[in-house]
Coordinates of N, CA, C and O in Angstrom, one line a residue:
X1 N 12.2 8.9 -0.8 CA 11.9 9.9 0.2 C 10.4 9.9 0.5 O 9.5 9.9 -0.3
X2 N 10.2 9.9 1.7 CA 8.6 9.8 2.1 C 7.7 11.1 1.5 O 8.2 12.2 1.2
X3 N 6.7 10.9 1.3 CA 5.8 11.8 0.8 C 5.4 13.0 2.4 O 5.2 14.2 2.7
X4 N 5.4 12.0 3.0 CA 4.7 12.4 4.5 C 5.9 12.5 5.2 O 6.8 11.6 5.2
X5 N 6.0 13.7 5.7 CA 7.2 14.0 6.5 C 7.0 13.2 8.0 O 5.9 12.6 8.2
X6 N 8.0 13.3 9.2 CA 8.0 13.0 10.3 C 7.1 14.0 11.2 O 6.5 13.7 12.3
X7 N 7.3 15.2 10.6 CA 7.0 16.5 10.9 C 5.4 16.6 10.8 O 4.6 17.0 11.7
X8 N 5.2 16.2 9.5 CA 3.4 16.5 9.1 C 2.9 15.0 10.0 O 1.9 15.0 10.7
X9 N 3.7 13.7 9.8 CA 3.1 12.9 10.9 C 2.8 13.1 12.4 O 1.8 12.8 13.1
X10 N 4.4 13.8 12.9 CA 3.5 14.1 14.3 C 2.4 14.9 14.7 O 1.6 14.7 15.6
X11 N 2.6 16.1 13.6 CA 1.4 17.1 13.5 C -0.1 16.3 13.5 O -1.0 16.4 14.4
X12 N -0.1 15.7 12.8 CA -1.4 14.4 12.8 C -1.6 13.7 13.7 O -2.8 13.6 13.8
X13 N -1.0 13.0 14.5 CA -1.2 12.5 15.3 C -1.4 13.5 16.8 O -1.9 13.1 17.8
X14 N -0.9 14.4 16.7 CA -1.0 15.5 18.2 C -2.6 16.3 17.5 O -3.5 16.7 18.3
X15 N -2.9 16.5 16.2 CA -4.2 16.6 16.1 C -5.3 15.3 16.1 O -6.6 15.4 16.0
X16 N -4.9 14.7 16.1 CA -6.0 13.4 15.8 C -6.2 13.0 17.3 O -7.3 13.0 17.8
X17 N -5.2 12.6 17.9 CA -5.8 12.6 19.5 C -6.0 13.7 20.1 O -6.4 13.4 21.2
X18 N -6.1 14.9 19.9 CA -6.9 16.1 20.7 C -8.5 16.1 20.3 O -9.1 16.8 21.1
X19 N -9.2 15.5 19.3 CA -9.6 16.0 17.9 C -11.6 15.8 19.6 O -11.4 15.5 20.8
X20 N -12.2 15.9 19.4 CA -13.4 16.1 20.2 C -14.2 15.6 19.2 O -14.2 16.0 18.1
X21 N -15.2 14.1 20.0 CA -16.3 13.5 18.7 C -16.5 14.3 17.6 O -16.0 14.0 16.5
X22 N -17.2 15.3 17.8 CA -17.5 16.3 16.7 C -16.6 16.4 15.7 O -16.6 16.1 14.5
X23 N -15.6 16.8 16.4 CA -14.4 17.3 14.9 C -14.2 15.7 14.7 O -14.2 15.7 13.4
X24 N -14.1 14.6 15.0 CA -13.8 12.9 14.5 C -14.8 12.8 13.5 O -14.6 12.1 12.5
X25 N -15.9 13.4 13.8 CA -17.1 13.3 12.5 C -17.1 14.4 11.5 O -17.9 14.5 10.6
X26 N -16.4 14.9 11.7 CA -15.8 16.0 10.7 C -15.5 15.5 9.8 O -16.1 15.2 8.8
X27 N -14.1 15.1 10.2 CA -13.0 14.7 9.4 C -13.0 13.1 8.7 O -12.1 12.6 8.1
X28 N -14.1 12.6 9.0 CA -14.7 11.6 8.6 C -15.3 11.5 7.5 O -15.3 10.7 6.7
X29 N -16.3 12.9 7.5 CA -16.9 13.2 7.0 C -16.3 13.8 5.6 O -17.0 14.0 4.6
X30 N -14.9 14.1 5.6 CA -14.2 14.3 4.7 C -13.5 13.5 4.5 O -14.0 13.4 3.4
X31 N -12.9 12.8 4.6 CA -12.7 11.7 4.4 C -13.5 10.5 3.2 O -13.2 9.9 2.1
X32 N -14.4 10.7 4.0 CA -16.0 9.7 2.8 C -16.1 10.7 1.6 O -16.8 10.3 0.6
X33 N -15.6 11.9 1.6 CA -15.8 13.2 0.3 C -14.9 12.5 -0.6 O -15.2 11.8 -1.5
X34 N -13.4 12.7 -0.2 CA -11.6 12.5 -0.6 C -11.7 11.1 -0.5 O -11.0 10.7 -1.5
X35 N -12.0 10.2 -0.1 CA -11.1 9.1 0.4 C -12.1 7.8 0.7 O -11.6 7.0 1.5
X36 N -13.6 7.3 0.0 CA -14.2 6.6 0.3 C -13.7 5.1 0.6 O -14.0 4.5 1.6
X37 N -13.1 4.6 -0.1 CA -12.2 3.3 -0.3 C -11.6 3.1 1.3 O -11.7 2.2 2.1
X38 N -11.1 4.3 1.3 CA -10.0 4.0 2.6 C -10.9 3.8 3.5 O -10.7 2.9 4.3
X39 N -12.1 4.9 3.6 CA -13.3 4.7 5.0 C -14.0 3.7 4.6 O -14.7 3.4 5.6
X40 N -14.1 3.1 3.9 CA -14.3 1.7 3.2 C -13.6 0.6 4.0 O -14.3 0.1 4.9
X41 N -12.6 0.2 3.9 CA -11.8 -0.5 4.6 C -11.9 -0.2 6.2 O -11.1 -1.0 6.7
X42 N -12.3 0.4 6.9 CA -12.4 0.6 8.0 C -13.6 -0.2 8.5 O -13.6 -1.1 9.4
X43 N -15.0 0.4 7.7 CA -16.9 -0.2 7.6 C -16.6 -1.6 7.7 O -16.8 -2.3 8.7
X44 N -16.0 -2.0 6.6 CA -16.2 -3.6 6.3 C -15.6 -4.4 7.7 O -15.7 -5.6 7.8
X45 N -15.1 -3.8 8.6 CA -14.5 -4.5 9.4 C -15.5 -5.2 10.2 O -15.3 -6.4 10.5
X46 N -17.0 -4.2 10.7 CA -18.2 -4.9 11.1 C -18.7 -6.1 10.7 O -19.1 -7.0 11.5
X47 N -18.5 -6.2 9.2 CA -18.9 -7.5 8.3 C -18.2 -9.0 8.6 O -18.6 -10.2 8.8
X48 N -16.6 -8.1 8.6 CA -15.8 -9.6 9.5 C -15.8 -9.9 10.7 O -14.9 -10.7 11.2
X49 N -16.7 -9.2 11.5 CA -16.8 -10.1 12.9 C -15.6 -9.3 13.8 O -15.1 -9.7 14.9
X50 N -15.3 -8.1 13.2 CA -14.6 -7.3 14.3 C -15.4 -6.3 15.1 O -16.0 -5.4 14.6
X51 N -15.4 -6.4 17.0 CA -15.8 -6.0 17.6 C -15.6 -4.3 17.3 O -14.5 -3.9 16.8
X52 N -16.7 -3.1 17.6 CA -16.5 -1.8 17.8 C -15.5 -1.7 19.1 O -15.4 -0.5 19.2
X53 N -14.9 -2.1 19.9 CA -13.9 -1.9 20.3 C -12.5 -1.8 19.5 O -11.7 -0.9 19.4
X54 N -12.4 -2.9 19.1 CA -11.3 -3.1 18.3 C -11.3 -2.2 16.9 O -10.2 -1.8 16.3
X55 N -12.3 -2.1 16.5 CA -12.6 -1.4 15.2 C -12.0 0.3 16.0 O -11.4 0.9 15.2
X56 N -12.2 0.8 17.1 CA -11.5 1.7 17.3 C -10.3 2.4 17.4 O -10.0 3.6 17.5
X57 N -9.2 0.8 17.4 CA -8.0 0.9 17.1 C -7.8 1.8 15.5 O -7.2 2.8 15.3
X58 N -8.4 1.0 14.8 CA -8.3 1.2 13.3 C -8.5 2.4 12.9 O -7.8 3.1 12.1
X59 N -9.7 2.5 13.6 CA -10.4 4.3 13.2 C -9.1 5.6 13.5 O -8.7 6.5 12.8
X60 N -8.5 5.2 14.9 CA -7.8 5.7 15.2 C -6.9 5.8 14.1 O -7.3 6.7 13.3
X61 N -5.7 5.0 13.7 CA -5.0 4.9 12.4 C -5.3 5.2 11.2 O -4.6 5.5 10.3
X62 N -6.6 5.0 11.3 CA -7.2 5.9 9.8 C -7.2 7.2 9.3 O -7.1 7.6 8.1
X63 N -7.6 7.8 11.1 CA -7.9 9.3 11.0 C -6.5 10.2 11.2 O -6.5 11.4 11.1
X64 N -5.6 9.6 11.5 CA -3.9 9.6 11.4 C -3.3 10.0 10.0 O -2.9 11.0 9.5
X65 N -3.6 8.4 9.6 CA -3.4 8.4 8.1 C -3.6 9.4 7.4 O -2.9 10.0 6.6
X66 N -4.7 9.7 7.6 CA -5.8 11.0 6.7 C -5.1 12.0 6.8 O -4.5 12.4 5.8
X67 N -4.8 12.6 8.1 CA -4.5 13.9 8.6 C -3.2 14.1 8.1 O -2.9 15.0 7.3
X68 N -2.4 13.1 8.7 CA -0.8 13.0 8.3 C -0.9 13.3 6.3 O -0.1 14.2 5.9
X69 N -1.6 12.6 5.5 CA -2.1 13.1 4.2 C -2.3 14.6 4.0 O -1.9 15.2 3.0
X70 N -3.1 15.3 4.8 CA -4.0 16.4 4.6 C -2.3 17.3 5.0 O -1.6 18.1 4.3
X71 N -2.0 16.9 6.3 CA -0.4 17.7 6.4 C 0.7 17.7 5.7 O 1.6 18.6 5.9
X72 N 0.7 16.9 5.0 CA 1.8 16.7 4.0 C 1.8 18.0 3.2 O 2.9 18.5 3.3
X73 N 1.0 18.7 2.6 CA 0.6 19.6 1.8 C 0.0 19.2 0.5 O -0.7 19.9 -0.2
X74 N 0.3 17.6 0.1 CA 0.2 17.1 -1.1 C -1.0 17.1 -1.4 O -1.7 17.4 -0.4
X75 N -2.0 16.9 -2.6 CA -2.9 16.6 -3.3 C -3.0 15.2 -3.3 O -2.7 15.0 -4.5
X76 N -3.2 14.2 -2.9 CA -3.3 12.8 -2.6 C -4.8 12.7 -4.2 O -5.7 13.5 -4.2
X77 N -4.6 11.8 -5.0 CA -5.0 11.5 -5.7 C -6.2 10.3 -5.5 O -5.7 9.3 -5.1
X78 N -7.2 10.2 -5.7 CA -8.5 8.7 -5.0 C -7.0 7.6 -5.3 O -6.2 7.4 -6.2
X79 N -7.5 6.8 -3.4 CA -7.2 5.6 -3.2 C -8.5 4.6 -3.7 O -9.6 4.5 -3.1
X80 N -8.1 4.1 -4.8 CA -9.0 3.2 -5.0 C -9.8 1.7 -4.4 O -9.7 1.5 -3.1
X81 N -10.2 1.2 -4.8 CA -10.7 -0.2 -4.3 C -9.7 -1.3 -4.7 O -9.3 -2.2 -4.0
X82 N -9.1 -1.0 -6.1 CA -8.8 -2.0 -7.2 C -7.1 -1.0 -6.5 O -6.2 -1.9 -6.5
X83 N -6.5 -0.1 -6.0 CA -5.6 0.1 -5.3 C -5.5 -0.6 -4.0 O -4.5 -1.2 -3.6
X84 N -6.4 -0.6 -3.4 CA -6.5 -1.9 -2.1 C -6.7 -2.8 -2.0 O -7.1 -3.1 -0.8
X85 N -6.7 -4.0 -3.0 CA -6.7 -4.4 -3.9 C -5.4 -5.4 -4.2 O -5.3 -6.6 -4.1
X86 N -4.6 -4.7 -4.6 CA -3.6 -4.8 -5.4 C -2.8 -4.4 -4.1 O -2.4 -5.4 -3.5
X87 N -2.4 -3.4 -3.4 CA -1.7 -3.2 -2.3 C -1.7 -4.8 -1.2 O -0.7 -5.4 -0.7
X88 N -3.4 -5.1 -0.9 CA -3.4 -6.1 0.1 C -2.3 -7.4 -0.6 O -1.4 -8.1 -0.1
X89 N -2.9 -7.5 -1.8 CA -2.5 -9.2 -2.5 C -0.8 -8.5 -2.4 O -0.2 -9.1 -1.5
X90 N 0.1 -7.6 -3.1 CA 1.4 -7.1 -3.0 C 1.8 -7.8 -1.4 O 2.6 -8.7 -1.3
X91 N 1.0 -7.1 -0.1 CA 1.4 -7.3 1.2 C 1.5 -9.1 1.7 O 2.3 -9.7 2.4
X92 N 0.6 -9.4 1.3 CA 0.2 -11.3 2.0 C 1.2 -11.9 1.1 O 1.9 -12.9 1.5
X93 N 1.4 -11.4 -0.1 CA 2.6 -12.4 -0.9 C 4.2 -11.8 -0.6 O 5.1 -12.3 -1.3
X94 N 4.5 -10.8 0.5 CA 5.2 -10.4 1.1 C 5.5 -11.1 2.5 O 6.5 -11.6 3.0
X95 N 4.1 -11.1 3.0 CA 4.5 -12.1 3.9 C 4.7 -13.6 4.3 O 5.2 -14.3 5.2
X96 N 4.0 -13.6 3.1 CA 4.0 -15.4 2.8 C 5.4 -16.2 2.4 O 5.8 -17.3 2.7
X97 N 6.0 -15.0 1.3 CA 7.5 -15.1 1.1 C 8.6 -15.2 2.4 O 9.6 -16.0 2.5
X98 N 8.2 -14.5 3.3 CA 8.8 -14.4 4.7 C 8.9 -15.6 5.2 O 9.9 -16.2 5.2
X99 N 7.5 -16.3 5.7 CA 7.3 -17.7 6.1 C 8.5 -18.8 5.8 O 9.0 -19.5 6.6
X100 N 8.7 -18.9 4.2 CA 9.4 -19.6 3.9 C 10.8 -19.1 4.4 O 11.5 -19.7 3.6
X101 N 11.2 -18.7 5.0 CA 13.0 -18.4 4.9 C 13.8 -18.5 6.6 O 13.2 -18.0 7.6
X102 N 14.7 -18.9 6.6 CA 15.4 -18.9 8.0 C 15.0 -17.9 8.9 O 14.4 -17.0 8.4
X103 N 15.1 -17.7 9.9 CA 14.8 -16.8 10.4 C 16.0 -15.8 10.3 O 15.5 -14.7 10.3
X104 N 17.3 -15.7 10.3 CA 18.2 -15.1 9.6 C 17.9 -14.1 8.7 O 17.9 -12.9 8.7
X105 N 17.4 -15.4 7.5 CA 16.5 -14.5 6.2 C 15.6 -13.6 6.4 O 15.6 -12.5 5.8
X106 N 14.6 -14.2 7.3 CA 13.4 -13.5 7.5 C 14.2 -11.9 8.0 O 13.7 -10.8 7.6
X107 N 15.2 -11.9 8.8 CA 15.5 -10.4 9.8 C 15.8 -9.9 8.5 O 15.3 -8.8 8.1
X108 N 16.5 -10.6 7.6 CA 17.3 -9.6 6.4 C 15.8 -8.8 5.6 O 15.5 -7.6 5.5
X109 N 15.4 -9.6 5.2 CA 13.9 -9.6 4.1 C 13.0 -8.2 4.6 O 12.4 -7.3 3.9
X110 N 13.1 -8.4 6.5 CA 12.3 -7.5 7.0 C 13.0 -6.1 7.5 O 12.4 -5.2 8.0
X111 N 14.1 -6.3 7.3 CA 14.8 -4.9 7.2 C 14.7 -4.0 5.9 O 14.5 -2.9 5.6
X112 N 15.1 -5.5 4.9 CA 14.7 -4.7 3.5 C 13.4 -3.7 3.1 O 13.2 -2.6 2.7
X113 N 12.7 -4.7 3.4 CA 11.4 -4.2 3.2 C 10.9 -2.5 3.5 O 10.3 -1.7 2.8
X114 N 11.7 -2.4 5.4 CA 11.2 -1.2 5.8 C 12.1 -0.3 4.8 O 11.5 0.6 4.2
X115 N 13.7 -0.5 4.6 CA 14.2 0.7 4.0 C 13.9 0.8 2.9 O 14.0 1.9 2.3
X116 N 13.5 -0.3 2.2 CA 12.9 0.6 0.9 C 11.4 1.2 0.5 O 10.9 1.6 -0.5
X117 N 11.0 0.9 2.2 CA 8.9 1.6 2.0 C 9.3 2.6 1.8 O 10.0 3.2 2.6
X118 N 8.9 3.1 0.8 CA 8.1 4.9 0.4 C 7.7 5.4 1.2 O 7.5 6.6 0.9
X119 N 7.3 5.0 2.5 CA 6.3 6.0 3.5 C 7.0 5.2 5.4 O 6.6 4.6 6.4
X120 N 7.9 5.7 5.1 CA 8.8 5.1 6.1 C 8.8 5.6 7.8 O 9.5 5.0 8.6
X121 N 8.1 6.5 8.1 CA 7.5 7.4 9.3 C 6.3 6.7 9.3 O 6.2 6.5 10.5
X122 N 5.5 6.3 8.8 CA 4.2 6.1 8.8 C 4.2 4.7 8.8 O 3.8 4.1 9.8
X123 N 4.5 4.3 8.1 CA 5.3 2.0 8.2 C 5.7 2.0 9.9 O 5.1 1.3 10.7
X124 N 6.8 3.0 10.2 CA 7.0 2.9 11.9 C 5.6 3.1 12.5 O 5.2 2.3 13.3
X125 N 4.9 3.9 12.4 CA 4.5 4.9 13.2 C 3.0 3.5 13.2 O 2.3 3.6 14.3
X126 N 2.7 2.8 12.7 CA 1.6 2.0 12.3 C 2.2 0.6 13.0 O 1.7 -0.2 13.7
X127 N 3.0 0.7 12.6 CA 3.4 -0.9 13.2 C 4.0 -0.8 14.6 O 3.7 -1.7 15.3
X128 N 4.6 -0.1 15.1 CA 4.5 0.4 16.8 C 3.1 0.3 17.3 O 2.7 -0.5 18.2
X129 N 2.2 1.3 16.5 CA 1.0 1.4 17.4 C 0.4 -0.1 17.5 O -0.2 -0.4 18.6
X130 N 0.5 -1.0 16.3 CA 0.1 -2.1 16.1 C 0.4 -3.0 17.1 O -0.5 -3.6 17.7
X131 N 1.6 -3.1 17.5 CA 2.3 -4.1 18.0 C 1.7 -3.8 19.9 O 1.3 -4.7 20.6
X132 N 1.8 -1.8 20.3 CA 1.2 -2.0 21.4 C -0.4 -2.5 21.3 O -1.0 -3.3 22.1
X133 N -0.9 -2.0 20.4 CA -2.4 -2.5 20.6 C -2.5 -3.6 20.7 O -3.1 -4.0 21.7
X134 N -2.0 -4.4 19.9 CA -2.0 -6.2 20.3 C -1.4 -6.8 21.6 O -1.5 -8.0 21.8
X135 N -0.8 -6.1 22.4 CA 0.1 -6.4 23.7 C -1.2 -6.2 24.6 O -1.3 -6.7 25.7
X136 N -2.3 -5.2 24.2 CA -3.2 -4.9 25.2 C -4.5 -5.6 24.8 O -5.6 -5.3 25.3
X137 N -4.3 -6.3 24.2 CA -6.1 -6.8 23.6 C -6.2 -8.1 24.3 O -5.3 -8.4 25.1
X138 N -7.3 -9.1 24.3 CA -7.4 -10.0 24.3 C -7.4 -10.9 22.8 O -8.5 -11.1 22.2
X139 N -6.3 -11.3 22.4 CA -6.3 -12.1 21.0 C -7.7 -12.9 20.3 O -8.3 -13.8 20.9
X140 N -8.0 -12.2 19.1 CA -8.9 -13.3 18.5 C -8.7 -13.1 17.1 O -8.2 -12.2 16.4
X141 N -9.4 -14.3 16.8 CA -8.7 -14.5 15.0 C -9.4 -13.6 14.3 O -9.0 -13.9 13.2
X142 N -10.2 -12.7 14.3 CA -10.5 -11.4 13.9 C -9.7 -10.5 14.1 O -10.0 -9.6 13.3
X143 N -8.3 -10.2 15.0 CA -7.4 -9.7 15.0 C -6.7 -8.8 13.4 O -6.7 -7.6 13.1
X144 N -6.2 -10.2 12.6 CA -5.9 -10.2 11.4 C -6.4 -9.3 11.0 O -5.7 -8.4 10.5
X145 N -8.2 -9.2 10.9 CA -8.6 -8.3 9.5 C -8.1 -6.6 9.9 O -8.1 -5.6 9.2
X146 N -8.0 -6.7 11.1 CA -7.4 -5.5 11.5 C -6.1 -4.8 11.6 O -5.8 -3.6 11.8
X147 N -5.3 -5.9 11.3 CA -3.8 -5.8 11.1 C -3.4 -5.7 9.7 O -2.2 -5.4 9.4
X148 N -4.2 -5.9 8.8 CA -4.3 -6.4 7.7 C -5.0 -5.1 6.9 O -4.8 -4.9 5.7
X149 N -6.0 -4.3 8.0 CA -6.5 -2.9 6.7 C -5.2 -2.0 7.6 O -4.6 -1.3 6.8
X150 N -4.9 -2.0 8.8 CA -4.0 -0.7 9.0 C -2.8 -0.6 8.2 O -2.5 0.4 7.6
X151 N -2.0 -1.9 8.1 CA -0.5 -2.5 6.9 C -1.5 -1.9 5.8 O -1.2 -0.7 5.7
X152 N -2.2 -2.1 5.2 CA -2.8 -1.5 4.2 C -3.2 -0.1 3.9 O -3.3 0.2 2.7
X153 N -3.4 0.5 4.6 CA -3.6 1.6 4.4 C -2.4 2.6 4.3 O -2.3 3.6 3.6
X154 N -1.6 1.9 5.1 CA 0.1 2.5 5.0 C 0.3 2.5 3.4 O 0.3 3.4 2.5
X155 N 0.4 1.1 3.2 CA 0.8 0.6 1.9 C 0.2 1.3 0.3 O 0.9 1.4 -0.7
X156 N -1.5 1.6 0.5 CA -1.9 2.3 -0.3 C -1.4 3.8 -0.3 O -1.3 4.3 -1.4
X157 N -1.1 4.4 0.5 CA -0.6 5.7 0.8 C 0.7 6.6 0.2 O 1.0 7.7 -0.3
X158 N 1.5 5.0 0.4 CA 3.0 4.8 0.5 C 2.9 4.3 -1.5 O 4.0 4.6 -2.1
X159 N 2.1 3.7 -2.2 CA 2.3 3.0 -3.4 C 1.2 4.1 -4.4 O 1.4 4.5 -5.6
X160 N 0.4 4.5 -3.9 CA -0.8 5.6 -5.3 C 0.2 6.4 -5.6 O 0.9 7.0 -4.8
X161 N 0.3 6.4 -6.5 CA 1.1 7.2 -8.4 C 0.4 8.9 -8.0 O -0.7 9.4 -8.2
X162 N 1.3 9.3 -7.4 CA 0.7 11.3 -7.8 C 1.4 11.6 -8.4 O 2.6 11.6 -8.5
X163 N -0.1 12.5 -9.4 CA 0.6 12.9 -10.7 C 1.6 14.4 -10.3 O 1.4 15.3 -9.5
X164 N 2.6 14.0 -11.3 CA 3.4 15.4 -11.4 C 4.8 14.8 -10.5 O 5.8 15.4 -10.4
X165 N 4.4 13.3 -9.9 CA 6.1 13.1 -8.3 C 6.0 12.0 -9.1 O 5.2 11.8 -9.9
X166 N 7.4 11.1 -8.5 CA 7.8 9.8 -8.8 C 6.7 9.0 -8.6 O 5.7 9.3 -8.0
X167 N 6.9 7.7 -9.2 CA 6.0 7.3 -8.7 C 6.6 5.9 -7.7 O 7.7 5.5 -8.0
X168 N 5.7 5.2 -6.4 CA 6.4 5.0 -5.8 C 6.0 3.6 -6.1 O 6.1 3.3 -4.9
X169 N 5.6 2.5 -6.8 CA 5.2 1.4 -7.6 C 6.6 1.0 -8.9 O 6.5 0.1 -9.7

């Protein structure tokens, strides 16, 4: 069962797009308090050669992520480095598995996958926005590193151990 309801997702997202620079640097700013790693993965994107355009996609999904977290009601426990980490290598050997298989296979593999994500409102809610954002961009192989922290950020979200609930690992 998702940690993050459908409920606290939309709430997040109907606050995240209203949100005025100011409050974006707010909540950033908390963010970098709660959550360095994750605003981490967003920074580094400069380093790989991803445009501040595109890097705005991400931010966008970030500050989602966050919110959709902060609405949940839960206590979200540090997303680590060595969790993003371990989340990213989990995901590429996910998909790398995929490669290999019929395409048959592949539909079965990637149905599996979604019904058994832990964070299954949020896996949709990321991979829609993904798929329009990419429909509207001009493609470049820096793309990836951007498809690559948003699936990730889901996935750390969806996989960190809070104490006291199941764990979803």
């Amino acid at each position: 069962m998702s940690r993050i309801s459908h409920q606290a997702l939309s709430l997040a997202i109907q606050k995240v797009r209203a949100m005025s620079m100011g409050q974006k640097e707010q909540i950033l700013d908390e963010l970098f308090r709660e959550q360095p790693s994750m605003l981490g993965s967003f920074l580094v994107q400069k380093q790989m050669g991803v445009s501040f355009e595109k890097m705005e996609f991400l931010l966008d999904i970030l500050l989602i992520c966050f919110q959709a977290m902060k609405e949940s009601g839960l206590t979200w426990p540090l997303i680590t480095e060595d969790d993003q980490d371990k989340q990213l290598a989990r995901y590429v050997a996910t998909v790398k598995f995929g490669e290999d298989l019929s395409a048959s296979l592949q539909d079965l593999a990637m149905r599996q996958y979604i019904e058994s994500h832990p964070e299954q409102y949020l896996l949709a809610f990321v991979t829609v926005e993904t798929k329009d954002w990419l429909s509207r961009i001009l493609p470049e192989e820096t793309d990836k590193f951007v498809i690559l922290a948003a699936a990730n950020l889901v996935n750390c979200i969806a996989f960190v151990p809070m104490p006291g609930l199941k764990s979803g690992t």
